[in-house]
Coordinates of C-alpha atoms in Angstrom, one line a residue:
Chain A
M1283 CA -57.4 -8.2 -68.0
K1284 CA -55.9 -11.4 -66.8
L1285 CA -55.2 -14.3 -69.2
P1286 CA -54.4 -17.5 -67.4
L1287 CA -51.4 -19.5 -68.5
L1288 CA -53.8 -22.4 -69.5
F1289 CA -55.5 -20.2 -72.0
K1290 CA -52.1 -19.2 -73.5
L1291 CA -51.1 -22.8 -73.8
I1292 CA -54.4 -23.7 -75.5
T1293 CA -53.8 -20.9 -78.0
L1294 CA -50.3 -22.2 -78.5
I1295 CA -51.5 -25.7 -79.1
F1296 CA -54.2 -24.5 -81.3
F1297 CA -51.8 -22.6 -83.5
A1298 CA -49.1 -25.2 -83.5
V1299 CA -51.2 -28.3 -83.9
F1300 CA -54.8 -27.7 -84.8
V1301 CA -54.4 -24.9 -87.3
P1302 CA -52.0 -26.9 -89.5
L1303 CA -54.1 -30.1 -89.1
L1304 CA -57.3 -28.3 -89.9
A1305 CA -55.7 -26.5 -92.8
I1306 CA -54.3 -29.8 -94.2
N1307 CA -57.5 -31.8 -93.8
F1308 CA -60.1 -29.3 -94.7
L1309 CA -58.5 -27.0 -97.1
N1310 CA -57.0 -29.7 -99.2
L1311 CA -54.0 -27.8 -99.9
Q1312 CA -51.2 -28.8 -102.1
L1313 CA -48.3 -30.3 -100.3
P1314 CA -45.8 -27.4 -100.7
I1315 CA -48.4 -24.9 -99.5
S1316 CA -49.5 -27.0 -96.6
L1317 CA -45.8 -27.4 -95.7
L1318 CA -45.4 -23.7 -95.8
F1319 CA -48.5 -23.3 -93.7
G1320 CA -47.2 -25.8 -91.2
A1321 CA -43.9 -23.9 -91.0
I1322 CA -45.7 -20.6 -90.4
S1323 CA -47.8 -22.3 -87.7
I1324 CA -44.8 -23.7 -86.0
A1325 CA -43.1 -20.3 -86.2
L1326 CA -46.1 -18.7 -84.7
A1327 CA -46.3 -21.3 -82.0
A1328 CA -42.6 -20.8 -81.2
L1329 CA -43.1 -17.1 -81.0
I1330 CA -46.0 -17.5 -78.7
L1331 CA -44.0 -19.9 -76.5
M1332 CA -41.2 -17.5 -76.4
L1333 CA -43.5 -14.7 -75.3
I1334 CA -44.9 -17.0 -72.6
L1335 CA -41.5 -18.1 -71.3
K1336 CA -39.8 -14.7 -71.6
P1337 CA -40.6 -13.7 -68.0
L1338 CA -38.7 -16.7 -66.7
D1339 CA -35.4 -15.0 -67.7
K1340 CA -36.4 -12.2 -65.4
F1341 CA -37.0 -14.7 -62.6
V1342 CA -33.5 -16.1 -63.1
E1343 CA -32.1 -12.6 -63.1
A1344 CA -34.0 -11.7 -59.9
A1345 CA -32.9 -14.9 -58.1
K1346 CA -29.3 -14.2 -59.0
A1347 CA -29.6 -10.6 -57.8
M1348 CA -31.1 -11.7 -54.5
G1349 CA -28.5 -14.4 -54.2
A1350 CA -25.9 -11.7 -54.5
G1351 CA -27.6 -9.9 -51.6
N1352 CA -29.6 -7.3 -53.4
L1353 CA -32.9 -7.8 -51.6
H1354 CA -34.4 -4.6 -53.1
Y1355 CA -34.5 -6.0 -56.7
K1356 CA -38.0 -5.6 -58.1
L1357 CA -39.3 -8.2 -60.6
D1358 CA -41.2 -6.3 -63.3
I1359 CA -43.5 -8.9 -65.0
R1360 CA -46.7 -7.8 -66.7
S1361 CA -47.6 -11.0 -68.4
A1362 CA -51.0 -10.9 -66.8
D1363 CA -50.9 -14.6 -66.0
E1364 CA -49.8 -16.8 -63.1
L1365 CA -46.2 -15.8 -63.8
Q1366 CA -47.2 -12.2 -62.8
T1367 CA -48.8 -13.5 -59.7
V1368 CA -45.7 -15.5 -58.8
A1369 CA -43.6 -12.4 -59.5
D1370 CA -45.8 -10.3 -57.3
A1371 CA -45.4 -12.9 -54.5
F1372 CA -41.7 -13.0 -55.2
N1373 CA -41.5 -9.2 -54.8
L1374 CA -43.5 -9.4 -51.6
M1375 CA -41.2 -12.1 -50.2
A1376 CA -38.1 -10.1 -51.2
G1377 CA -39.5 -7.0 -49.5
S1378 CA -40.2 -8.8 -46.3
L1379 CA -36.8 -10.5 -46.4
A1380 CA -35.2 -7.1 -46.9
F1381 CA -37.1 -5.8 -43.9
S1382 CA -36.0 -8.7 -41.7
F1383 CA -32.4 -8.4 -42.7
Q1384 CA -32.5 -4.7 -42.0
K1385 CA -34.0 -5.4 -38.6
L1386 CA -31.3 -8.0 -37.9
E1387 CA -28.6 -5.6 -39.0
Q1388 CA -30.0 -3.0 -36.7
E1389 CA -30.0 -5.3 -33.8
K1390 CA -26.5 -6.5 -34.6
D1391 CA -25.4 -2.8 -34.5
I1392 CA -27.1 -2.3 -31.2
L1393 CA -25.5 -5.4 -29.8
S1394 CA -22.0 -4.6 -31.0
A1395 CA -22.3 -1.0 -29.8
E1396 CA -23.3 -2.5 -26.4
K1397 CA -20.3 -4.8 -26.5
N1398 CA -18.0 -2.0 -27.5
R1399 CA -19.3 0.0 -24.6
I1400 CA -18.7 -2.8 -22.1
D1401 CA -15.2 -3.5 -23.7
S1402 CA -14.2 0.2 -23.3
V1403 CA -15.6 0.2 -19.7
L1404 CA -13.6 -2.8 -18.9
S1405 CA -10.4 -1.6 -20.5
S1406 CA -10.7 1.8 -19.0
I1407 CA -10.7 0.3 -15.5
V1408 CA -7.2 0.9 -14.0
D1409 CA -7.4 -2.4 -12.1
G1410 CA -6.6 -5.6 -13.9
I1411 CA -9.7 -7.8 -14.5
I1412 CA -9.5 -11.5 -15.5
A1413 CA -12.5 -13.7 -15.8
L1414 CA -12.1 -17.4 -15.5
D1415 CA -14.5 -20.2 -16.5
F1416 CA -15.3 -23.2 -14.3
N1417 CA -12.1 -24.9 -15.2
G1418 CA -9.9 -22.0 -14.4
N1419 CA -9.3 -21.1 -18.1
V1420 CA -9.1 -17.4 -19.0
V1421 CA -12.2 -16.1 -20.7
F1422 CA -11.3 -12.5 -20.7
A1423 CA -8.5 -10.2 -19.5
N1424 CA -8.7 -6.4 -19.7
K1425 CA -5.9 -4.0 -20.8
A1426 CA -4.8 -3.4 -17.2
A1427 CA -4.5 -7.2 -16.6
E1428 CA -2.5 -7.5 -19.8
A1429 CA -0.1 -4.8 -18.6
L1430 CA 0.2 -6.3 -15.1
T1431 CA 0.8 -9.8 -16.3
G1432 CA 2.7 -9.0 -19.5
F1433 CA 0.6 -11.5 -21.5
T1434 CA -1.9 -10.4 -24.2
N1435 CA -5.5 -11.4 -24.2
L1436 CA -4.7 -13.7 -27.2
E1437 CA -2.0 -15.5 -25.3
L1438 CA -4.2 -16.1 -22.3
S1439 CA -7.5 -16.8 -23.9
S1440 CA -8.9 -20.2 -23.3
K1441 CA -5.8 -21.4 -21.4
S1442 CA -5.5 -22.3 -17.8
I1443 CA -4.6 -19.3 -15.7
A1444 CA -2.3 -21.5 -13.6
Q1445 CA 0.0 -21.9 -16.6
F1446 CA 0.7 -18.2 -16.8
I1447 CA 0.0 -16.3 -13.8
H1448 CA 1.4 -17.1 -10.3
L1449 CA 0.2 -15.5 -7.2
F1450 CA 2.3 -15.6 -4.0
S1451 CA 1.5 -14.8 -0.5
D1452 CA 4.9 -14.5 1.1
K1453 CA 6.7 -17.5 -0.3
D1454 CA 3.7 -19.8 -0.8
E1455 CA 1.9 -19.9 -4.1
I1456 CA -1.8 -19.6 -3.8
P1457 CA -3.6 -22.2 -6.0
T1458 CA -6.4 -21.1 -8.3
K1459 CA -8.8 -23.3 -6.3
I1460 CA -8.2 -21.3 -3.1
Y1461 CA -8.7 -17.9 -4.5
C1462 CA -11.5 -18.8 -6.7
D1463 CA -13.6 -20.9 -4.4
T1464 CA -13.9 -18.3 -1.7
S1465 CA -14.2 -14.6 -1.9
F1466 CA -10.6 -13.6 -1.5
A1467 CA -8.9 -10.3 -0.7
Q1468 CA -5.2 -10.2 0.0
V1469 CA -2.0 -8.4 -0.9
V1470 CA 0.0 -10.8 -3.0
N1471 CA 3.0 -10.9 -5.3
L1472 CA 2.0 -11.5 -8.9
V1473 CA 4.5 -13.2 -11.2
G1474 CA 3.7 -12.9 -14.8
K1475 CA 5.5 -13.1 -18.2
D1476 CA 9.3 -13.5 -17.9
G1477 CA 9.0 -13.5 -14.1
K1478 CA 7.7 -10.0 -14.0
Q1479 CA 6.8 -9.3 -10.4
T1480 CA 4.2 -6.8 -9.2
R1481 CA 2.7 -6.3 -5.8
V1482 CA -1.0 -6.3 -6.1
K1483 CA -4.1 -6.4 -4.0
L1484 CA -6.1 -9.4 -5.3
T1485 CA -9.8 -9.4 -4.8
T1486 CA -11.8 -12.3 -6.3
S1487 CA -15.4 -13.1 -6.5
K1488 CA -17.2 -16.2 -7.4
I1489 CA -19.7 -15.7 -10.3
E1490 CA -22.9 -17.2 -9.1
G1491 CA -25.6 -18.7 -11.3
A1492 CA -23.6 -18.3 -14.5
V1493 CA -23.9 -21.8 -15.9
Q1494 CA -24.9 -20.7 -19.3
T1495 CA -22.1 -18.2 -19.6
N1496 CA -19.6 -20.7 -18.2
L1497 CA -18.1 -18.1 -16.0
G1498 CA -16.5 -19.3 -12.8
C1499 CA -14.7 -16.5 -11.1
L1500 CA -13.5 -12.9 -11.5
L1501 CA -10.1 -11.7 -10.4
I1502 CA -9.5 -8.0 -9.7
L1503 CA -5.8 -7.0 -9.5
H1504 CA -5.0 -3.7 -8.0
D1505 CA -1.5 -2.5 -8.6
L1506 CA 0.1 -1.4 -5.3
S1507 CA 3.6 -0.7 -6.5
K1508 CA 3.0 3.0 -7.1
E1509 CA 1.1 3.4 -3.8
E1510 CA 3.9 1.7 -1.9
E1511 CA 6.5 3.8 -3.6
L1512 CA 4.6 7.0 -2.7
E1513 CA 4.1 5.8 0.9
R1514 CA 7.8 5.1 1.1
M1515 CA 8.7 8.5 -0.2
K1516 CA 6.4 10.1 2.3
L1517 CA 8.0 8.2 5.2
D1518 CA 11.5 9.0 4.0
F1519 CA 10.5 12.7 3.8
V1520 CA 9.0 12.7 7.3
S1521 CA 12.2 11.0 8.6
M1522 CA 14.5 13.4 6.9
A1523 CA 12.5 16.5 7.9
S1524 CA 12.3 15.4 11.5
H1525 CA 16.1 14.8 11.7
E1526 CA 16.8 18.1 10.1
L1527 CA 14.4 19.8 12.6
K1528 CA 16.1 18.1 15.5
T1529 CA 19.6 19.5 15.0
P1530 CA 18.8 23.2 15.4
L1531 CA 16.3 22.3 18.2
T1532 CA 19.0 20.6 20.1
S1533 CA 21.1 23.8 19.9
I1534 CA 18.1 25.9 21.1
I1535 CA 17.5 23.7 24.1
G1536 CA 21.2 23.4 24.9
Y1537 CA 22.0 27.1 24.8
L1538 CA 18.8 28.1 26.5
S1539 CA 19.2 25.7 29.4
V1540 CA 22.9 26.8 29.8
Y1541 CA 21.9 30.4 29.7
I1542 CA 19.1 29.9 32.3
N1543 CA 21.4 27.9 34.6
E1544 CA 24.1 30.5 34.5
N1545 CA 22.0 33.6 34.8
K1546 CA 19.1 32.4 37.1
A1547 CA 20.2 34.6 39.9
N1548 CA 20.5 37.7 37.9
I1549 CA 17.2 37.6 35.9
P1550 CA 14.0 39.0 37.4
T1551 CA 11.5 36.3 38.2
D1552 CA 8.9 37.1 35.5
E1553 CA 11.5 37.4 32.8
L1554 CA 13.1 34.1 34.0
S1555 CA 9.6 32.5 33.5
F1556 CA 9.6 33.7 29.9
L1557 CA 12.9 31.9 29.3
E1558 CA 11.7 28.8 31.2
R1559 CA 8.5 28.7 29.1
S1560 CA 10.5 28.9 26.0
L1561 CA 12.6 26.0 27.1
V1562 CA 9.6 24.0 28.1
A1563 CA 8.0 24.7 24.7
A1564 CA 11.2 23.7 22.9
Q1565 CA 11.4 20.5 24.9
Q1566 CA 7.7 19.7 24.0
L1567 CA 8.6 20.3 20.3
L1568 CA 11.5 17.9 20.7
T1569 CA 9.3 15.2 22.2
L1570 CA 6.9 15.7 19.4
I1571 CA 9.6 15.3 16.8
Q1572 CA 11.0 12.2 18.6
N1573 CA 7.5 10.7 18.7
I1574 CA 7.0 11.4 15.0
L1575 CA 10.4 9.7 14.3
S1576 CA 9.4 6.7 16.4
V1577 CA 6.1 6.4 14.6
N1578 CA 7.9 6.8 11.3
K1579 CA 10.2 3.9 12.3
I1580 CA 7.3 1.8 13.3
E1581 CA 5.6 2.4 10.0
R1582 CA 8.8 1.6 8.1
D1583 CA 9.1 -1.5 10.2
Q1584 CA 12.5 -0.3 11.3
M1585 CA 11.7 0.2 15.0
S1586 CA 14.6 -1.7 16.5
V1587 CA 13.3 -3.4 19.6
T1588 CA 15.8 -5.9 20.9
P1589 CA 14.5 -8.2 23.5
Q1590 CA 17.1 -9.3 26.0
A1591 CA 17.0 -10.5 29.6
V1592 CA 16.9 -7.3 31.7
D1593 CA 16.8 -6.4 35.3
Y1594 CA 13.4 -4.7 35.3
S1595 CA 13.4 -3.2 38.7
T1596 CA 16.4 -1.0 38.0
I1597 CA 14.7 0.4 34.9
L1598 CA 11.4 1.0 36.8
T1599 CA 13.1 2.7 39.7
K1600 CA 15.1 5.0 37.3
C1601 CA 12.0 6.0 35.3
V1602 CA 9.9 6.7 38.4
D1603 CA 12.8 8.7 40.0
D1604 CA 13.3 10.8 36.9
L1605 CA 9.6 11.8 36.9
Q1606 CA 9.5 12.3 40.7
N1607 CA 10.3 16.0 40.3
Q1608 CA 7.5 16.6 37.8
A1609 CA 5.1 14.9 40.2
K1610 CA 6.3 17.0 43.1
L1611 CA 5.6 20.2 41.1
K1612 CA 2.0 19.2 40.8
N1613 CA 1.9 17.9 44.4
I1614 CA 1.2 14.4 43.3
T1615 CA 2.2 11.5 45.4
M1616 CA 4.0 8.9 43.3
M1617 CA 4.7 5.4 44.5
L1618 CA 6.5 2.4 43.1
N1619 CA 5.2 -0.9 44.6
L1620 CA 7.6 -3.7 43.8
P1621 CA 6.6 -7.2 45.0
P1622 CA 8.4 -8.5 48.1
D1623 CA 9.9 -11.3 46.1
L1624 CA 12.8 -10.7 43.8
L1625 CA 11.7 -9.7 40.4
P1626 CA 12.6 -12.2 37.7
Q1627 CA 14.4 -10.9 34.7
V1628 CA 12.1 -10.0 31.8
M1629 CA 12.6 -10.1 28.1
A1630 CA 12.7 -6.5 27.1
D1631 CA 14.7 -3.9 25.3
P1632 CA 16.1 -1.7 28.1
I1633 CA 15.9 1.6 26.2
R1634 CA 12.5 1.0 24.7
I1635 CA 10.8 -0.4 27.8
G1636 CA 12.1 2.7 29.7
E1637 CA 10.3 4.8 27.0
V1638 CA 7.1 3.0 27.6
V1639 CA 7.2 3.3 31.4
T1640 CA 8.2 7.0 31.3
N1641 CA 5.5 7.6 28.8
L1642 CA 2.8 6.0 30.9
V1643 CA 3.9 7.6 34.1
A1644 CA 4.2 11.0 32.5
N1645 CA 0.7 10.6 31.1
A1646 CA -0.6 9.7 34.5
I1647 CA 1.0 12.8 36.0
N1648 CA -0.4 15.0 33.2
Y1649 CA -3.9 13.8 33.6
T1650 CA -4.1 13.8 37.4
D1651 CA -5.0 17.0 39.3
A1652 CA -2.8 18.5 41.9
G1653 CA -2.9 16.5 45.2
G1654 CA -3.6 13.2 43.4
K1655 CA -1.9 9.9 43.4
V1656 CA 0.1 8.0 40.8
S1657 CA 1.4 4.5 41.5
V1658 CA 3.4 1.9 39.6
T1659 CA 2.7 -1.6 40.7
V1660 CA 4.4 -4.8 39.6
E1661 CA 2.8 -8.3 39.9
I1662 CA 4.5 -11.6 39.0
T1663 CA 2.8 -14.6 37.4
P1664 CA 4.8 -17.7 36.4
N1665 CA 5.3 -16.5 32.8
E1666 CA 4.7 -12.8 32.9
V1667 CA 5.5 -9.7 34.8
K1668 CA 2.5 -7.3 34.9
T1669 CA 3.0 -3.6 35.3
I1670 CA 0.1 -1.4 36.4
V1671 CA 0.4 2.3 36.2
S1672 CA -2.6 3.8 37.9
D1673 CA -3.6 7.3 38.7
S1674 CA -6.4 9.1 40.6
G1675 CA -7.0 11.4 37.6
V1676 CA -9.9 12.5 35.5
G1677 CA -10.3 9.1 33.9
I1678 CA -11.1 8.3 30.3
P1679 CA -14.6 8.5 28.8
K1680 CA -15.9 5.1 27.7
E1681 CA -16.2 6.1 24.0
A1682 CA -12.6 7.0 23.9
L1683 CA -11.3 3.7 25.3
P1684 CA -11.3 1.7 22.0
H1685 CA -9.3 4.4 20.2
L1686 CA -6.8 5.2 22.9
F1687 CA -3.9 3.3 21.3
N1688 CA -4.5 4.7 17.8
K1689 CA -2.1 7.0 16.1
F1690 CA -2.9 10.7 16.7
F1691 CA -5.8 10.0 18.9
R1692 CA -6.3 12.2 22.0
V1693 CA -9.0 12.1 24.6
S1694 CA -9.4 15.8 23.9
N1695 CA -10.8 14.7 20.5
I1696 CA -13.8 13.5 22.4
T1697 CA -14.0 15.7 25.5
Q1698 CA -13.2 18.8 23.5
Q1699 CA -10.7 19.8 26.2
A1700 CA -7.2 20.8 25.3
S1701 CA -4.6 18.4 26.2
K1702 CA -0.8 18.4 26.0
G1703 CA -0.2 15.1 24.4
T1704 CA 0.8 14.4 20.9
G1705 CA -1.5 11.4 20.6
L1706 CA 1.5 9.3 19.6
G1707 CA 2.8 8.1 23.0
L1708 CA 0.3 5.2 23.5
Y1709 CA 0.6 4.2 19.9
I1710 CA 4.3 3.9 20.3
A1711 CA 4.0 2.1 23.6
K1712 CA 1.6 -0.4 22.1
S1713 CA 4.0 -1.1 19.2
I1714 CA 6.9 -1.6 21.6
I1715 CA 5.1 -3.9 24.0
T1716 CA 3.6 -5.9 21.1
K1717 CA 7.1 -6.3 19.6
L1718 CA 8.4 -7.5 23.0
G1719 CA 5.7 -10.2 23.1
G1720 CA 3.6 -8.5 25.7
K1721 CA 0.1 -7.0 25.9
I1722 CA -1.1 -3.5 26.9
W1723 CA -4.5 -2.4 27.8
V1724 CA -6.4 0.2 29.8
E1725 CA -9.1 0.1 32.4
S1726 CA -10.7 3.4 33.3
E1727 CA -13.9 5.1 34.4
L1728 CA -14.6 8.7 34.0
G1729 CA -13.8 10.6 37.2
K1730 CA -12.3 7.5 38.9
G1731 CA -8.8 7.4 37.4
S1732 CA -7.2 5.1 34.9
Q1733 CA -5.0 2.0 35.0
F1734 CA -2.7 1.3 32.2
I1735 CA -1.5 -2.3 32.3
F1736 CA 1.1 -4.1 30.3
T1737 CA 2.8 -7.5 30.5
L1738 CA 6.3 -8.6 29.7
P1739 CA 7.4 -12.2 29.2
V1740 CA 9.7 -13.6 31.9
A1741 CA 13.1 -14.3 30.6
S1742 CA 13.6 -18.1 30.7
K1743 CA 17.1 -19.3 31.4
I1744 CA 17.3 -21.2 28.1
K1745 CA 16.6 -18.3 25.9
T1746 CA 19.8 -16.5 25.0
F1747 CA 20.0 -13.6 22.7
D1748 CA 22.7 -13.2 20.1
S1749 CA 22.9 -9.5 20.0
N1750 CA 25.6 -9.5 17.4
T1751 CA 23.4 -10.9 14.7
F1752 CA 20.5 -8.7 15.7
V1753 CA 22.5 -5.4 15.6
G1754 CA 23.9 -6.5 12.2
Q1755 CA 20.4 -7.2 11.0
A1756 CA 19.1 -3.9 12.3
I1757 CA 21.8 -2.0 10.6
A1758 CA 21.3 -4.0 7.4
Q1759 CA 17.7 -3.1 7.6
G1760 CA 18.5 0.6 7.6
A1761 CA 18.7 1.6 11.2
L1762 CA 21.5 3.9 10.2
N1763 CA 19.9 5.4 7.2
Y1764 CA 18.3 8.7 7.7
Chain B
M283 CA 44.9 25.4 33.9
D284 CA 45.7 22.3 36.0
P285 CA 48.3 20.3 34.1
N286 CA 46.8 17.1 35.5
S287 CA 43.4 17.8 34.2
K288 CA 41.9 15.2 32.0
K289 CA 42.0 15.5 28.2
I290 CA 38.9 15.2 26.1
L291 CA 38.5 15.0 22.4
L292 CA 35.1 16.0 21.0
V293 CA 34.1 15.0 17.5
E294 CA 30.9 16.7 16.4
D295 CA 30.1 18.3 13.1
E296 CA 27.3 20.7 14.3
D297 CA 29.1 24.0 15.1
F298 CA 26.6 25.2 17.7
I299 CA 26.6 22.0 19.6
R300 CA 30.3 21.5 19.4
E301 CA 31.0 25.0 20.6
L302 CA 28.6 24.7 23.5
Y303 CA 30.2 21.4 24.6
V304 CA 33.7 22.8 24.3
R305 CA 32.7 25.9 26.3
Q306 CA 31.0 23.9 29.1
L307 CA 33.7 21.3 29.4
T308 CA 36.5 23.8 29.4
K309 CA 34.6 25.7 32.0
A310 CA 34.5 22.6 34.1
G311 CA 38.2 22.3 34.0
F312 CA 38.9 19.8 31.3
Q313 CA 41.4 20.2 28.4
V314 CA 39.3 20.0 25.4
K315 CA 40.1 19.6 21.7
S316 CA 37.5 19.2 19.0
A317 CA 37.2 18.0 15.5
V318 CA 34.5 18.7 12.9
D319 CA 34.7 15.4 11.1
G320 CA 35.9 11.8 11.5
Q321 CA 39.2 12.1 9.6
T322 CA 40.3 15.1 11.6
G323 CA 39.3 13.3 14.8
L324 CA 41.3 10.3 13.9
N325 CA 44.3 12.4 13.1
L326 CA 44.1 14.1 16.5
L327 CA 43.8 10.7 18.2
K328 CA 47.0 9.5 16.4
S329 CA 48.9 12.6 17.4
E330 CA 48.1 12.6 21.1
A331 CA 46.5 10.6 23.8
F332 CA 43.1 11.6 25.3
D333 CA 41.4 10.3 28.4
L334 CA 37.9 10.7 27.0
L335 CA 36.5 10.7 23.5
L336 CA 33.1 12.2 23.0
L337 CA 32.0 10.9 19.6
D338 CA 29.1 11.9 17.4
I339 CA 27.9 9.2 15.1
M340 CA 26.5 11.0 12.1
L341 CA 29.6 12.8 10.7
P342 CA 30.5 13.9 7.2
G343 CA 32.8 11.4 5.5
M344 CA 34.0 8.8 8.0
N345 CA 31.2 8.2 10.5
G346 CA 31.7 7.9 14.3
L347 CA 31.6 4.1 14.3
Q348 CA 34.1 3.8 11.5
L349 CA 36.4 6.2 13.4
L350 CA 36.1 4.1 16.6
R351 CA 36.7 0.8 14.7
E352 CA 39.8 2.3 13.1
F353 CA 41.1 3.6 16.3
K354 CA 40.5 0.4 18.2
T355 CA 42.3 -1.6 15.5
Q356 CA 45.3 0.5 15.8
N357 CA 45.3 0.9 19.5
P358 CA 43.7 -2.2 21.0
N359 CA 45.0 -1.5 24.4
S360 CA 44.0 2.2 24.7
K361 CA 42.5 3.1 28.1
M362 CA 40.6 6.0 26.6
I363 CA 36.9 6.0 27.5
T364 CA 34.5 6.6 24.6
I365 CA 31.1 8.1 25.0
L366 CA 28.8 8.1 22.0
L367 CA 26.8 11.3 21.3
T368 CA 23.6 10.1 19.8
N369 CA 20.0 11.0 19.0
L370 CA 17.2 9.2 20.5
G371 CA 16.2 6.2 18.4
Q372 CA 19.7 5.1 17.5
E373 CA 19.7 2.0 19.7
A374 CA 21.2 -0.2 17.0
V375 CA 24.0 2.2 16.6
I376 CA 24.6 2.4 20.3
K377 CA 24.8 -1.3 20.5
E378 CA 27.2 -1.5 17.6
G379 CA 29.3 1.2 19.3
F380 CA 29.4 -0.7 22.6
E381 CA 30.7 -3.7 20.7
L382 CA 33.4 -1.6 19.3
G383 CA 34.4 -0.6 22.9
A384 CA 32.3 2.5 23.7
Q385 CA 31.5 2.7 27.4
A386 CA 28.5 4.9 27.4
Y387 CA 26.2 7.1 25.3
L388 CA 24.5 10.4 25.7
I389 CA 21.3 11.4 24.1
K390 CA 22.3 14.9 22.9
A391 CA 18.9 16.5 22.9
S392 CA 18.1 15.5 26.5
Y393 CA 21.5 16.2 28.0
T394 CA 23.2 19.5 28.3
P395 CA 26.6 19.7 30.0
D396 CA 26.7 22.3 32.8

């Protein structure tokens, strides 16, 4: 049964005020007795008041408990009046608050798990990642970026990247604006804490539509030092192995050719051909090793090509004469067509340009059937001397043309026919001609022969070449180091 | 042997190659002496005169260019001809040798004396 608070108050007033009044007025009591009566009344009233107010203590206690964070505190008031109603409402509110808090807590856990996951993903990435805001201030740097730059996330955070990290392309520093405003991908030198230098591949991307997150651009730093070290070790190994292979091979070729020369007359023809084939194979192996060494030098950037004014017609004549025998064996007519006018001197390295011509002419002979023609023609323009090596051979399939000057490419890759080449000769030729400031290209049609054409700059009278400095440089750069 | 025949000094560390050269040159009528390293070669050059020096570049200890430089400093007026024995791809070395007074070079692998 519910007794409203009003009723309780009326009872209280009745006991405290009316009962003593009634008693005094109507019972005509003597003063001491009426005083006693009054005192009893007041005591009764106070007792009733205390009973009414007692639940309020519980309210105070509950509010304190909730304030301390205990949302599961239950108010237990059975006063059967409005206070109980308030208590019930209070309990209900506490319950729903507890529920909301629990939900928030759960969502926070989910979010922080998500953040942890993203953090571990970012820090597990081996490449350095730095995020910048629109002003070029560092928002985030992952572990790899910390390792690369030498700065911690804390040191970098919210500070301008330009204060800490410097990126150089050759000797010029690249400003933040340049690499952040465009998508950028370049090998650069990164200078971090205490001048720590690392060679990295920098890739940047502009973060689009990220106004709310205030993210401007993302830098990805890929450490190249280990790769370059490995590459260098590989090249050193190839160089060393090739040189070591060459020494015994030189002996094999030397002894074999002396033996053949001295005993030609006494060896039966078919046995002699065994020896000659061995010699040819050994020479092919030597060419292969020499080509590998040349490629190795090109890749180490140590191919010494020394342009100087040279008398080109002498070199051409010698190269063509040297291969005349090989052409004759295949019954190929070989011609050297020099222009009627005197050839101007060209800027070339006499040894290297000889290699190029020999290579192109030998190729022409190789890929031309018996009875065919090979010709070397020279044309003069005011600034260039153009050399055309043409043959009446099998020609080159169209799809092979773009790959012809690539390393290890052979036309047989496409035609599926065996060929003798190493796939290195044209790659080397291209490197040499390019270093000499010329161009090399091919024109060919399947079945109609091929033309390999290259140009060399004409030596001007003003240009002189200080060979002393160059040789010194070449040696300093390791031309002597095997 | 013809007492007027030319004297050749061969400096080459590879036994097989050195022996083949010595054999072929002797057969051709030259007086040939050989050394397996730079120091031995230089000592021989000091003790007697040669008409021709066949000089390998890559040698243990003192290399061919150092030998040549040393010899030319001590004998600036020597009429001895020097031919460098090289491998293909040593153009820089050849040029350096020429500046030191070498007259020619041979690429070992593509040339066999006969």
